[in-house]
Short mmCIF file of C-alpha atoms in Angstrom, two decimals:
data_model
loop_
_atom_site.label_atom_id
_atom_site.label_comp_id
_atom_site.label_asym_id
_atom_site.label_seq_id
_atom_site.Cartn_x
_atom_site.Cartn_y
_atom_site.Cartn_z
CA MET A 209 -47.14 26.26 52.79
CA SER A 210 -43.93 28.17 52.27
CA LEU A 211 -41.55 27.09 49.55
CA ALA A 212 -38.80 27.27 52.16
CA ASN A 213 -40.13 24.03 53.65
CA PHE A 214 -39.17 22.09 50.56
CA SER A 215 -35.88 21.13 48.97
CA ILE A 216 -35.94 23.43 45.97
CA PRO A 217 -34.34 22.15 42.73
CA PRO A 218 -31.86 24.42 40.92
CA LEU A 219 -33.38 27.06 38.67
CA ALA A 220 -32.19 25.33 35.49
CA GLU A 221 -34.18 22.21 36.47
CA ARG A 222 -37.25 24.13 37.67
CA VAL A 223 -37.67 25.91 34.35
CA ARG A 224 -36.58 23.13 31.98
CA PRO A 225 -39.06 23.18 29.06
CA SER A 226 -41.42 20.22 28.66
CA SER A 227 -42.61 21.15 25.15
CA LEU A 228 -41.08 22.50 21.97
CA GLU A 229 -43.08 25.71 22.35
CA ASP A 230 -41.22 26.54 25.55
CA LEU A 231 -37.75 25.86 24.12
CA VAL A 232 -35.76 28.94 23.12
CA GLY A 233 -33.46 28.91 20.09
CA GLN A 234 -32.80 26.11 17.57
CA SER A 235 -35.53 27.37 15.23
CA HIS A 236 -33.76 25.64 12.32
CA LEU A 237 -34.59 22.32 14.00
CA ILE A 238 -37.77 22.94 15.99
CA GLY A 239 -39.39 25.77 14.02
CA LYS A 240 -42.58 25.06 12.08
CA GLU A 241 -40.62 23.55 9.20
CA GLY A 242 -37.81 22.11 11.32
CA ALA A 243 -36.81 18.52 10.60
CA LEU A 244 -36.64 17.60 14.26
CA ARG A 245 -40.06 19.08 15.02
CA LYS A 246 -41.61 17.08 12.19
CA ALA A 247 -39.98 13.88 13.45
CA ILE A 248 -41.25 14.47 17.00
CA GLU A 249 -44.78 15.39 15.89
CA SER A 250 -44.97 12.31 13.68
CA LYS A 251 -43.61 10.21 16.57
CA ASN A 252 -41.25 8.69 14.00
CA ILE A 253 -38.03 9.27 15.93
CA PRO A 254 -34.79 8.21 14.22
CA SER A 255 -31.65 7.34 16.12
CA MET A 256 -29.81 10.63 16.37
CA ILE A 257 -26.81 12.52 17.65
CA LEU A 258 -27.49 15.98 19.07
CA TRP A 259 -24.25 17.94 18.60
CA GLY A 260 -23.79 21.39 20.03
CA PRO A 261 -22.03 23.48 22.68
CA PRO A 262 -23.03 23.24 26.36
CA GLY A 263 -26.35 24.65 27.50
CA VAL A 264 -28.17 24.86 24.16
CA GLY A 265 -30.93 22.29 24.76
CA LYS A 266 -29.60 18.81 23.98
CA THR A 267 -30.84 17.16 27.18
CA THR A 268 -34.01 19.22 27.11
CA ILE A 269 -34.86 18.04 23.59
CA ALA A 270 -34.35 14.44 24.69
CA ASN A 271 -36.75 14.98 27.61
CA ILE A 272 -39.31 16.63 25.32
CA ILE A 273 -39.12 13.64 22.99
CA ALA A 274 -39.70 11.33 25.96
CA ASN A 275 -42.73 13.36 27.05
CA GLN A 276 -44.33 13.52 23.62
CA VAL A 277 -43.78 10.12 22.03
CA LYS A 278 -44.90 8.11 25.10
CA ARG A 279 -42.37 5.32 24.60
CA PRO A 280 -40.16 3.58 27.19
CA PHE A 281 -37.33 5.99 27.93
CA HIS A 282 -33.95 5.16 29.47
CA THR A 283 -31.24 7.68 30.22
CA ILE A 284 -27.58 7.21 31.17
CA SER A 285 -24.47 9.37 31.26
CA ALA A 286 -21.33 8.17 29.52
CA VAL A 287 -19.35 9.64 32.41
CA ASN A 288 -20.30 6.82 34.78
CA ALA A 289 -21.98 4.13 32.64
CA GLY A 290 -20.36 1.15 30.92
CA VAL A 291 -21.06 -1.80 28.65
CA LYS A 292 -22.89 -3.64 31.46
CA ASP A 293 -25.38 -0.78 31.81
CA ILE A 294 -25.93 -0.68 28.04
CA ARG A 295 -26.59 -4.43 27.86
CA GLU A 296 -29.05 -4.30 30.75
CA ILE A 297 -31.05 -1.58 29.01
CA ILE A 298 -30.97 -3.43 25.68
CA GLU A 299 -32.20 -6.58 27.46
CA LYS A 300 -35.15 -4.66 28.93
CA ALA A 301 -35.84 -2.98 25.57
CA GLN A 302 -36.35 -6.34 23.86
CA PHE A 303 -39.59 -6.70 25.82
CA ALA A 304 -40.74 -3.13 25.23
CA SER A 305 -42.00 -1.29 22.19
CA ARG A 306 -39.33 0.82 20.45
CA ALA A 307 -37.61 2.02 23.62
CA ILE A 308 -35.52 5.19 23.53
CA LEU A 309 -32.05 5.33 25.09
CA PHE A 310 -30.61 8.78 25.79
CA ILE A 311 -26.84 8.88 26.38
CA ASP A 312 -25.46 12.16 27.63
CA GLU A 313 -21.86 12.96 26.65
CA ILE A 314 -21.72 9.98 24.30
CA HIS A 315 -18.28 11.10 23.11
CA ARG A 316 -16.89 9.82 26.43
CA PHE A 317 -17.71 6.23 25.46
CA ASN A 318 -14.76 4.31 24.05
CA LYS A 319 -15.00 2.17 20.91
CA SER A 320 -16.05 -1.03 22.69
CA GLN A 321 -18.78 0.81 24.59
CA GLN A 322 -20.08 2.38 21.38
CA ASP A 323 -19.88 -0.97 19.59
CA ALA A 324 -22.17 -2.46 22.24
CA LEU A 325 -24.95 -0.23 20.89
CA LEU A 326 -24.60 -1.19 17.24
CA GLY A 327 -26.71 -4.32 17.03
CA ALA A 328 -29.62 -2.89 19.02
CA VAL A 329 -29.66 0.33 17.00
CA GLU A 330 -29.46 -1.53 13.70
CA LYS A 331 -32.30 -3.93 14.62
CA GLY A 332 -34.45 -1.12 16.01
CA THR A 333 -34.48 -2.62 19.51
CA ILE A 334 -33.62 0.84 20.78
CA THR A 335 -33.76 4.32 19.32
CA LEU A 336 -30.55 6.04 20.33
CA ILE A 337 -30.33 9.73 21.22
CA GLY A 338 -26.76 10.72 21.92
CA ALA A 339 -25.75 14.18 23.14
CA THR A 340 -22.25 15.52 22.58
CA THR A 341 -20.31 18.77 22.67
CA GLU A 342 -17.61 17.25 20.46
CA ASN A 343 -17.52 16.70 16.71
CA PRO A 344 -19.17 13.28 16.22
CA SER A 345 -17.08 12.70 13.09
CA PHE A 346 -14.12 12.26 15.44
CA GLU A 347 -15.73 11.06 18.67
CA VAL A 348 -18.42 8.61 17.48
CA ASN A 349 -17.26 5.54 15.57
CA SER A 350 -18.25 5.49 11.91
CA ALA A 351 -20.41 2.36 12.10
CA LEU A 352 -22.63 3.86 14.80
CA LEU A 353 -22.59 7.32 13.23
CA SER A 354 -23.82 5.93 9.89
CA ARG A 355 -26.94 4.64 11.67
CA CYS A 356 -27.79 8.00 13.24
CA GLN A 357 -29.13 11.32 12.03
CA VAL A 358 -26.88 14.17 13.22
CA TYR A 359 -28.66 17.35 14.32
CA VAL A 360 -26.43 20.38 14.91
CA LEU A 361 -27.57 22.72 17.69
CA ASN A 362 -26.35 26.29 17.59
CA GLN A 363 -25.11 28.54 20.36
CA LEU A 364 -28.03 30.58 21.69
CA GLU A 365 -28.27 34.10 20.32
CA GLU A 366 -28.66 37.27 22.36
CA LYS A 367 -32.40 37.49 21.69
CA ASP A 368 -32.85 33.88 22.83
CA LEU A 369 -31.06 34.51 26.12
CA ILE A 370 -33.00 37.71 26.81
CA GLN A 371 -36.25 35.88 26.06
CA LEU A 372 -35.23 33.11 28.46
CA VAL A 373 -34.41 35.49 31.32
CA GLU A 374 -37.61 37.50 30.85
CA ARG A 375 -39.66 34.31 30.85
CA ILE A 376 -38.18 32.80 34.00
CA LEU A 377 -38.44 36.08 35.94
CA LYS A 378 -42.17 36.09 35.18
CA LYS A 379 -42.94 32.39 35.60
CA ASP A 380 -40.63 30.85 38.19
CA GLU A 381 -42.38 30.68 41.56
CA VAL A 382 -39.20 31.20 43.57
CA LEU A 383 -37.94 34.21 41.58
CA LYS A 384 -41.39 35.79 41.65
CA GLN A 385 -41.08 36.14 45.41
CA LYS A 386 -38.56 38.90 44.76
CA LYS A 387 -38.72 41.96 42.58
CA ILE A 388 -35.90 41.40 40.08
CA PHE A 389 -35.30 43.82 37.22
CA VAL A 390 -32.60 43.53 34.56
CA LYS A 391 -31.28 47.00 33.82
CA GLU A 392 -28.33 45.85 31.68
CA TYR A 393 -28.01 42.60 29.75
CA GLU A 394 -24.54 42.97 28.19
CA ALA A 395 -22.55 41.23 30.95
CA LEU A 396 -25.10 38.43 31.31
CA ILE A 397 -24.93 37.76 27.57
CA LYS A 398 -21.15 37.99 27.40
CA ILE A 399 -20.46 35.66 30.31
CA SER A 400 -23.06 33.07 29.32
CA GLY A 401 -21.38 32.62 25.93
CA GLY A 402 -24.65 31.37 24.44
CA ASP A 403 -25.10 28.81 27.25
CA ALA A 404 -28.59 28.83 28.80
CA ARG A 405 -27.44 26.93 31.88
CA LYS A 406 -24.77 29.53 32.63
CA ILE A 407 -27.15 32.47 32.38
CA LEU A 408 -29.73 30.68 34.54
CA ASN A 409 -27.10 29.82 37.16
CA LEU A 410 -25.93 33.42 37.20
CA VAL A 411 -29.46 34.79 37.64
CA GLU A 412 -30.03 32.28 40.44
CA ILE A 413 -26.84 33.34 42.26
CA ILE A 414 -27.87 36.99 41.96
CA SER A 415 -31.38 36.20 43.21
CA GLU A 416 -29.97 34.58 46.35
CA SER A 417 -28.68 37.90 47.67
CA GLY A 418 -30.47 39.00 50.82
CA THR A 419 -32.50 41.86 49.33
CA LYS A 420 -36.09 41.65 48.11
CA GLU A 421 -35.55 44.12 45.28
CA ILE A 422 -32.67 43.49 42.88
CA GLU A 423 -31.58 45.59 39.91
CA ILE A 424 -29.19 43.60 37.72
CA THR A 425 -26.39 45.70 36.23
CA ASN A 426 -23.25 44.87 34.28
CA ALA A 427 -21.03 45.75 37.25
CA MET A 428 -22.98 43.45 39.56
CA VAL A 429 -22.84 40.58 37.08
CA MET A 430 -19.09 40.89 36.48
CA ASN A 431 -18.38 41.02 40.20
CA ILE A 432 -20.42 37.89 40.88
CA ALA A 433 -19.11 36.09 37.81
CA GLN A 434 -15.51 36.48 38.91
CA LYS A 435 -16.37 34.75 42.16
CA HIS A 436 -18.69 32.01 41.00
CA ILE A 437 -18.67 31.20 37.30
CA ALA A 438 -16.00 29.70 35.06
CA ILE A 439 -16.20 31.68 31.84
CA TYR A 440 -13.89 29.31 29.99
CA ASP A 441 -15.23 25.79 29.43
CA LYS A 442 -12.27 23.39 29.57
CA LYS A 443 -14.25 20.46 28.19
CA GLY A 444 -16.45 22.12 25.58
CA GLU A 445 -16.11 23.37 22.03
CA GLN A 446 -14.62 26.73 23.11
CA HIS A 447 -11.70 24.89 24.67
CA TYR A 448 -10.67 23.56 21.26
CA ASP A 449 -11.41 26.82 19.45
CA ILE A 450 -9.12 28.82 21.73
CA ILE A 451 -6.23 26.35 21.69
CA SER A 452 -6.60 26.23 17.89
CA ALA A 453 -6.39 30.03 17.68
CA PHE A 454 -3.43 29.98 20.07
CA ILE A 455 -1.43 27.49 18.00
CA LYS A 456 -2.27 29.16 14.70
CA SER A 457 -1.22 32.56 16.05
CA ILE A 458 2.20 31.21 17.08
CA ARG A 459 2.57 29.42 13.74
CA GLY A 460 1.67 32.71 12.04
CA SER A 461 4.42 34.54 14.01
CA ASP A 462 1.97 36.88 15.77
CA PRO A 463 3.11 37.18 19.41
CA ASN A 464 0.28 39.61 20.21
CA ALA A 465 -2.53 37.27 19.22
CA ALA A 466 -0.68 34.32 20.74
CA VAL A 467 -0.31 35.93 24.16
CA TYR A 468 -3.95 37.09 24.03
CA TYR A 469 -5.25 33.54 23.53
CA LEU A 470 -2.82 32.35 26.19
CA ALA A 471 -4.39 34.87 28.57
CA ARG A 472 -7.86 33.54 27.67
CA MET A 473 -6.79 30.05 28.70
CA ILE A 474 -5.04 31.21 31.87
CA GLU A 475 -8.04 33.26 32.99
CA GLY A 476 -10.25 30.25 32.36
CA GLY A 477 -8.09 28.03 34.56
CA GLU A 478 -6.78 25.81 31.78
CA ASP A 479 -4.38 23.11 32.92
CA VAL A 480 -0.83 24.48 32.62
CA LYS A 481 0.42 21.07 31.52
CA PHE A 482 -2.04 21.02 28.62
CA ILE A 483 -0.80 24.40 27.37
CA ALA A 484 2.85 23.45 27.84
CA ARG A 485 2.42 20.13 26.01
CA ARG A 486 1.00 21.96 23.01
CA LEU A 487 4.00 24.32 23.02
CA VAL A 488 6.40 21.35 22.99
CA ILE A 489 4.57 19.82 20.03
CA LEU A 490 4.51 23.12 18.14
CA ALA A 491 8.22 23.69 18.72
CA SER A 492 8.96 20.57 16.70
CA GLU A 493 6.04 20.64 14.26
CA ASP A 494 6.22 24.28 13.17
CA ILE A 495 9.75 25.43 14.03
CA GLY A 496 11.90 22.33 14.01
CA ASN A 497 15.45 22.79 12.76
CA ALA A 498 14.85 26.41 11.82
CA ASN A 499 15.57 27.01 15.50
CA PRO A 500 16.42 23.86 17.49
CA ASN A 501 16.50 25.91 20.71
CA ALA A 502 12.71 26.23 20.47
CA LEU A 503 12.23 22.60 21.46
CA VAL A 504 14.74 22.98 24.30
CA LEU A 505 12.90 26.01 25.70
CA ALA A 506 9.46 24.42 25.25
CA THR A 507 10.60 21.26 27.05
CA SER A 508 12.07 23.35 29.86
CA THR A 509 8.78 25.25 30.03
CA PHE A 510 6.85 22.00 30.43
CA GLN A 511 9.14 20.91 33.25
CA ALA A 512 9.03 24.31 34.94
CA VAL A 513 5.23 24.71 34.98
CA ASN A 514 4.90 21.22 36.45
CA ILE A 515 7.02 22.38 39.37
CA ILE A 516 5.70 25.94 39.73
CA GLY A 517 1.97 25.80 38.91
CA TYR A 518 -0.32 28.83 38.88
CA PRO A 519 -0.05 31.79 39.17
CA GLU A 520 3.69 32.12 38.48
CA SER A 521 3.50 29.69 35.53
CA ASN A 522 1.81 32.55 33.64
CA LEU A 523 5.23 34.18 33.27
CA ILE A 524 6.94 31.02 32.04
CA LEU A 525 4.18 30.24 29.52
CA SER A 526 4.24 33.84 28.28
CA GLN A 527 8.01 33.79 27.75
CA CYS A 528 7.87 30.53 25.81
CA THR A 529 4.84 31.58 23.75
CA ILE A 530 6.44 34.84 22.66
CA TYR A 531 9.76 33.15 21.89
CA LEU A 532 8.10 30.53 19.69
CA ALA A 533 5.96 33.12 17.93
CA CYS A 534 9.09 35.17 17.15
CA SER A 535 11.14 32.19 15.97
CA PRO A 536 11.74 31.37 12.28
CA LYS A 537 9.33 28.67 11.12
CA SER A 538 9.81 25.38 9.31
CA ASN A 539 7.65 22.30 8.90
CA SER A 540 10.27 20.33 6.96
CA CYS A 541 10.66 17.75 9.75
CA THR A 542 6.87 17.35 9.94
CA VAL A 543 6.68 16.86 6.17
CA SER A 544 9.59 14.42 6.09
CA ILE A 545 8.16 12.04 8.69
CA GLY A 546 4.79 12.27 6.96
CA LEU A 547 6.31 11.26 3.63
CA ALA A 548 8.28 8.44 5.21
CA GLN A 549 5.23 7.06 7.03
CA LYS A 550 3.19 7.25 3.84
CA LYS A 551 5.86 5.22 2.04
CA VAL A 552 5.85 2.63 4.83
CA ARG A 553 2.07 2.31 4.58
CA GLU A 554 2.24 2.00 0.80
CA LEU A 555 5.05 -0.56 0.58
CA GLY A 556 4.92 -2.29 3.93
CA ASP A 557 8.00 -3.71 5.63
CA LEU A 558 10.67 -3.62 2.94
CA PRO A 559 13.70 -5.84 3.60
CA ILE A 560 16.54 -4.13 5.43
CA PRO A 561 19.73 -4.13 3.29
CA LEU A 562 21.99 -7.02 4.35
CA SER A 563 24.89 -4.64 4.95
CA LEU A 564 22.91 -2.86 7.69
CA ARG A 565 21.66 -5.90 9.52
CA ASN A 566 22.95 -6.88 12.95
CA ALA A 567 25.07 -10.05 13.00
CA PRO A 568 25.53 -11.23 16.59
CA THR A 569 25.77 -14.93 15.67
CA LYS A 570 27.95 -17.00 13.35
CA LEU A 571 24.87 -18.10 11.37
CA MET A 572 23.91 -14.54 10.64
CA LYS A 573 27.43 -13.72 9.53
CA ASN A 574 27.35 -16.75 7.20
CA LEU A 575 24.13 -15.34 5.75
CA ASP A 576 26.04 -12.12 4.92
CA PHE A 577 24.33 -10.04 7.60
CA GLY A 578 26.46 -6.92 8.02
CA LYS A 579 28.66 -7.74 5.02
CA ASP A 580 30.00 -4.74 3.09
CA TYR A 581 28.90 -2.28 5.77
CA GLN A 582 31.12 0.79 5.49
CA TYR A 583 31.93 2.40 8.85
CA ALA A 584 31.63 6.17 8.31
CA HIS A 585 34.43 7.08 10.72
CA ASP A 586 36.93 5.14 8.61
CA TYR A 587 36.49 7.63 5.78
CA LYS A 588 37.43 11.24 5.12
CA ASP A 589 35.18 13.76 6.85
CA ASN A 590 33.52 10.83 8.63
CA PHE A 591 31.29 10.17 5.63
CA VAL A 592 30.89 7.51 2.95
CA ALA A 593 28.38 7.64 0.07
CA MET A 594 26.62 4.42 0.92
CA GLU A 595 22.95 3.58 0.25
CA PHE A 596 21.15 3.04 3.54
CA LEU A 597 17.58 2.71 2.25
CA PRO A 598 15.97 -0.57 1.11
CA GLU A 599 16.58 -1.32 -2.56
CA ALA A 600 12.98 -0.61 -3.62
CA ILE A 601 13.22 3.02 -2.49
CA ALA A 602 16.94 3.65 -2.96
CA GLY A 603 17.75 7.30 -3.62
CA THR A 604 14.48 8.60 -2.16
CA LYS A 605 14.62 11.99 -0.45
CA PHE A 606 12.25 12.48 2.48
CA TYR A 607 13.93 15.46 4.15
CA ASP A 608 13.98 18.69 2.17
CA PRO A 609 15.38 21.56 4.27
CA SER A 610 13.35 24.76 4.30
CA TYR A 611 14.89 28.02 3.12
CA ASN A 612 15.67 29.64 6.45
CA GLN A 613 19.11 30.59 7.77
CA ARG A 614 19.66 27.48 9.88
CA GLU A 615 18.33 24.94 7.40
CA SER A 616 20.09 26.60 4.52
CA GLU A 617 23.30 25.65 6.33
CA LEU A 618 22.02 22.09 6.62
CA ARG A 619 21.17 22.07 2.92
CA GLN A 620 24.70 23.14 2.01
CA PHE A 621 26.14 20.47 4.29
CA LEU A 622 23.92 17.75 2.76
CA LYS A 623 24.66 18.97 -0.76
CA LYS A 624 28.39 18.65 -0.09
CA LEU A 625 27.87 15.04 1.03
CA TRP A 626 25.07 13.77 -1.20
CA LYS A 627 25.67 15.93 -4.30
CA GLN A 628 22.72 15.86 -6.72
CA LYS A 629 20.19 14.71 -4.12
CA TYR A 630 20.38 18.19 -2.60
CA ASP A 631 21.40 20.06 -5.72
CA TYR A 632 18.50 22.53 -5.64
#
C-alpha cells in the first residue's frame, strides 16, 4: 500500500531516535562514560533539568528514558498546563511505581506552578525531567533546582548535523522514494544553527519539491530558507545572546557592531517594541546625564516604532542605535540609585526628618511636622544648605558625577552649593 494513503508525520517525528545509539551529539552526556548514559543504563534516574538550545535532543532524551526504564511516564508542556494538571498527575503517581513526569519548557511555569512540584519530587512520588532553553539558575526556583541534577546539552556540531542528514536520507522510508544528494552542506549547517529540528525541517521542505531527483546546493537552501525558515529564534538562547551583544556594543561606543547586531534582530523578525524598550533603558543606564537628549530620542524612537512598524522602523531604530553608540557614556545615575537602594535595604525605613514632613492637620503641626523647613526660593540663588537626609545617614553622597563634559558642569554646580561634599 502506498505511503500516500496515510497521514505522514513530519520528518522530525518519523526519525526521532528511540535509543541512545541513534542520538547524535551530546557525547559528554551519553557517550560510554557519560553521566546520563550511566544513569539510564542503571535505571536509577534522578530528577533532572535538561538545559540547552532548541533542537539538541532534550525531548528525545526524555522519550529514550521512558522507553528504556519501563516506568509510568507522563508528559506535559508548560505552555498550556497548570497547577491542576500537575496535581492530577501527582495523584495518579501515588499509586504507581516511581513515575516520571516530563515537563517541556519548564521555564514557562511561574513560581506557584513550580512549587506544586516540590513535595512530590522531594518524596520521590515523581521523578521530574524538565526541559528548558533558558538558564535554570534564573528560570527555575532555587528550592526545585536544588532537588534536580542539571545536564547541559550543547549545540550540535557540524559533524553531528552531517551525520544526521546522511542517516535520514538512507533510512527514512519517505525520503528514500526520491534520489536526494547533498552536494553542499555549508548553507544547511549555517541556517540550522546547531538545531537538528531546523535542518530536518529544511531537508523535508526541499524533498517536497516535485522532482524525483534533487541535488541540494547552497543556493537552493538559501532561497528556500528565506521563504520558509526563521533563522533567528526569538524565544531561545540566541535571542538573549544577540540582544546582549547589541547592548554591549552600544555601551562600548561601537556603532558598527551595534548596527550589525540590530540588523541580525531585524532580519530575524524581532519585535520592534522589544528593541526600542532596550534602547530606552540603555539611554538612562549607560548614558544618563552625560547626554540627557539620549533618553529623549530613545523615548521618541519607542513611540515612533509603535506607530510605524516594520519595515520603515528599521530606519528609526538605526538612527537611535547609532546616536546612542556615539554619545558620551556615564553610569553615574545607575550607580547612585544602586547605592541608595542598598542603603535602604541595609537600614530599612529610617525616620523622615520632622522638618520635611507634611503637616496638613493641626495635630501634625503641634507635633512639629514641617517645623524649621527652609524654603529654597526664599534664599539667595534659590538654595539653602539644609540637611534633607535622615539623621542616621546625614551627609551621605550617593550621586558622584562622571568626568564627561556635561556632568563636569553638574559637578561644578554641586561643588558651588555643597562645598566639600563635591570637592574632588
